[in-house]
Short mmCIF file of C-alpha atoms in Angstrom, two decimals:
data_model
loop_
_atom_site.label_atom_id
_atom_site.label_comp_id
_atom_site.label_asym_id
_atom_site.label_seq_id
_atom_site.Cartn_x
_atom_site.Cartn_y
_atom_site.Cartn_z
CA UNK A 691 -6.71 22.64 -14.42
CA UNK A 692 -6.99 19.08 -16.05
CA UNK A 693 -4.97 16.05 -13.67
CA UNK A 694 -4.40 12.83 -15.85
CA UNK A 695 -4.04 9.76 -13.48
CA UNK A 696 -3.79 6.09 -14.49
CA UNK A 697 -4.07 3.70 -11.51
CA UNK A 698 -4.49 -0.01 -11.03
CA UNK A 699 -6.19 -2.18 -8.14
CA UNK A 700 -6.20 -5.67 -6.86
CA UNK A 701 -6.98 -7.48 -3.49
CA UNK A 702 -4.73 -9.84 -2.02
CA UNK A 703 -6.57 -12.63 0.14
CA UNK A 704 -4.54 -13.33 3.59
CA UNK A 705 -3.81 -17.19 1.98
CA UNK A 706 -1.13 -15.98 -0.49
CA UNK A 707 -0.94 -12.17 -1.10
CA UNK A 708 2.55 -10.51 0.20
CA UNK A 709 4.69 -12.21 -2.52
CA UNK A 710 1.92 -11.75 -5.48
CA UNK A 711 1.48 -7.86 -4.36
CA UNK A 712 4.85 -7.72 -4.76
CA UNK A 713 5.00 -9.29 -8.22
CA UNK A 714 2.06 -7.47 -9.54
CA UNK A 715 3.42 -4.23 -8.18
CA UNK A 716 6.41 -4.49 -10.35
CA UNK A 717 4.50 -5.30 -13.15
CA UNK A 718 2.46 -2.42 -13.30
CA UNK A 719 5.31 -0.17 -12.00
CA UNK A 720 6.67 -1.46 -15.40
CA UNK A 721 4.48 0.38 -17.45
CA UNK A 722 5.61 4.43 -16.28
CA UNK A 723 8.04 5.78 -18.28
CA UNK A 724 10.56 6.58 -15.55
CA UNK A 725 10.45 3.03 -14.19
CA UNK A 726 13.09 1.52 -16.03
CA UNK A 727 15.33 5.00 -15.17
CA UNK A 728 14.95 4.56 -11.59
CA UNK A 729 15.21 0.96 -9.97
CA UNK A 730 16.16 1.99 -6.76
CA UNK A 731 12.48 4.15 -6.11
CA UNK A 732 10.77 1.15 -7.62
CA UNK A 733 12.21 -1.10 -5.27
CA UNK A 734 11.23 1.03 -2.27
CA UNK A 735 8.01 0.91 -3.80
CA UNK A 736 7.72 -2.90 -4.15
CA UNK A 737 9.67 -3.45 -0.35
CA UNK A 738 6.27 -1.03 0.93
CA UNK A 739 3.92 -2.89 -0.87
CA UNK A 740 4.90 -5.89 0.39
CA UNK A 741 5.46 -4.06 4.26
CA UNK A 742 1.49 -2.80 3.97
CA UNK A 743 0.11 -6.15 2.68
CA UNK A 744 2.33 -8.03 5.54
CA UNK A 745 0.56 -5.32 8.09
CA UNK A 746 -2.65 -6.30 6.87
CA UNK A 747 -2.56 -9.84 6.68
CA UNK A 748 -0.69 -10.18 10.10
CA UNK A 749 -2.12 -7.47 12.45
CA UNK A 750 -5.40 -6.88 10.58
CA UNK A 751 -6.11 -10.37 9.99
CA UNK A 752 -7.87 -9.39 6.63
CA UNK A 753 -7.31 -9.39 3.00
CA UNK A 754 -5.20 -6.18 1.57
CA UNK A 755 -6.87 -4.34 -0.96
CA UNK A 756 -4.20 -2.30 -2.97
CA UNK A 757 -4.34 0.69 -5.29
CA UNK A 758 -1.30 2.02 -7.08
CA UNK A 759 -2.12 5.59 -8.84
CA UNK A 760 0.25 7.76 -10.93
CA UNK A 761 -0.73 11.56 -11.09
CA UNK A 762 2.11 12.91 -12.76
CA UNK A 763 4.26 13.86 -9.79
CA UNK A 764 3.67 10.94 -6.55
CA UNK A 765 3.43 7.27 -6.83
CA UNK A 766 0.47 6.96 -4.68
CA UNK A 767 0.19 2.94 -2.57
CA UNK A 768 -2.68 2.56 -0.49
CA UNK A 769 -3.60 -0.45 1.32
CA UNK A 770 -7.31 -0.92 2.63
CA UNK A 771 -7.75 -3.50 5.34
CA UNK A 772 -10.55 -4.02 7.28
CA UNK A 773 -9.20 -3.66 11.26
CA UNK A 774 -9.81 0.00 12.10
CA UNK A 775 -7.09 -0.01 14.80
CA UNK A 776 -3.94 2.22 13.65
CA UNK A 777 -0.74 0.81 12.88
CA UNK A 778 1.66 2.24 15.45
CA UNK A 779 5.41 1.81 14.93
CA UNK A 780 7.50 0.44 18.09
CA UNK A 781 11.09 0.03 18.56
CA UNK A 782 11.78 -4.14 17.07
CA UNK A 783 14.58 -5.91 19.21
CA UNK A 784 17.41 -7.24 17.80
CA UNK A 785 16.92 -10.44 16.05
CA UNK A 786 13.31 -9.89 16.33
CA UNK A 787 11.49 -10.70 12.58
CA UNK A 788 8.51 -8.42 12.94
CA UNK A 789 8.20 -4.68 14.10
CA UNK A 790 9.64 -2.59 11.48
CA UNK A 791 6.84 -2.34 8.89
CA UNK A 792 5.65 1.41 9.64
CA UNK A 793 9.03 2.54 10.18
CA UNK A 794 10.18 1.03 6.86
CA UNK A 795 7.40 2.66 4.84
CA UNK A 796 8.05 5.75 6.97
CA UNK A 797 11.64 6.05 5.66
CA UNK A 798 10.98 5.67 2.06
CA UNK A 799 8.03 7.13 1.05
CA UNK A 800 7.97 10.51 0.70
CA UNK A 801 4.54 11.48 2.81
CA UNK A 802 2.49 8.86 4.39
CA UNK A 803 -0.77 8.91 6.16
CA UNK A 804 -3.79 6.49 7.26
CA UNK A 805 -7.45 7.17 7.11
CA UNK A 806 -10.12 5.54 9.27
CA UNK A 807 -12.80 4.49 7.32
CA UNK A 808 -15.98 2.96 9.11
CA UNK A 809 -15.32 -0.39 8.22
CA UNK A 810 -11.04 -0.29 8.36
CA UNK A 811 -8.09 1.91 7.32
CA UNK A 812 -6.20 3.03 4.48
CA UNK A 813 -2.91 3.61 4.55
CA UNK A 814 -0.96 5.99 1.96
CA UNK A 815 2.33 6.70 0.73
CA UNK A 816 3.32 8.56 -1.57
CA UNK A 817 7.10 8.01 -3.52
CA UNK A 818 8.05 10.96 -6.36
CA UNK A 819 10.47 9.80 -8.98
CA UNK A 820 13.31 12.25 -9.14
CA UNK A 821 13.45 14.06 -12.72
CA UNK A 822 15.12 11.26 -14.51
CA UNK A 823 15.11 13.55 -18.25
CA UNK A 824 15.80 16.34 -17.47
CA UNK A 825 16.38 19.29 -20.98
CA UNK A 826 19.62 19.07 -22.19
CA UNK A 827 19.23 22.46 -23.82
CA UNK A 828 18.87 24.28 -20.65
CA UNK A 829 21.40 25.63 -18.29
CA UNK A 830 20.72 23.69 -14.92
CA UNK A 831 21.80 26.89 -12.85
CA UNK A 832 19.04 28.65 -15.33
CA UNK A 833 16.41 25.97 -14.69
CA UNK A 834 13.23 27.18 -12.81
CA UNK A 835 13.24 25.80 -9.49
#
């Protein structure tokens, strides 16, 4: 079985990289053909970008080193940084402006993990496109599921 993947990377230094990960993410988002179909899943994927780079910057203290790859089916984001502690998510009080990062990347990707790597973490999550074309020659209570 052959898997075609494109993919893109970048680091983002602690002195200005939230807003430009967020900008270059939606650059290169720009580029997949079901981008344009589906704002709404590209803007979750921008809002986690920026949510992992924040995490890394504030709580790792360290530079965010993003990779975006497309394998057909799942958006893959993963942010390196170089604090091996695990991100935990806690409950934010009200009117409190930091907190909600993992439970905001939790709610819309579609899997998410993190993996310890001797010098730092990675964290993952993965966003599938619904089927934006889908063949208007076939009966959709026919379609293979």
């Amino acid at each position: 079985m052959a898997v075609k993947a494109m993919g893109w990377a970048h680091s983002f230094p602690m002195s200005k990289g939230v807003r430009a990960g967020r900008e270059w993410t939606r650059r290169r988002l720009e580029s997949l053909a079901w981008a344009a179909a589906e704002p709404h899943t590209v803007d979750a994927i921008v809002l986690a970008v920026s949510e992992l780079i924040t995490n890394a910057h504030v709580h790792a203290h360290s530079d965010a080193h993003l990779v975006l790859t497309w394998d057909g089916d799942c958006l893959h984001v993963s942010v390196h940084d170089e604090d091996p502690t695990l991100p935990r998510q806690r409950e934010a009080e009200p009117g409190e402006v930091s907190g909600r990062g993992v439970a905001i990347v939790r709610k819309l990707a579609d899997e998410w993990g993190i993996r310890c790597q001797r010098q730092g973490k990675t964290v993952t999550a993965c966003f599938r496109p619904t089927e934006t074309d889908p063949d208007p020659d076939v009966d959709p209570d026919r379609r293979p599921e």
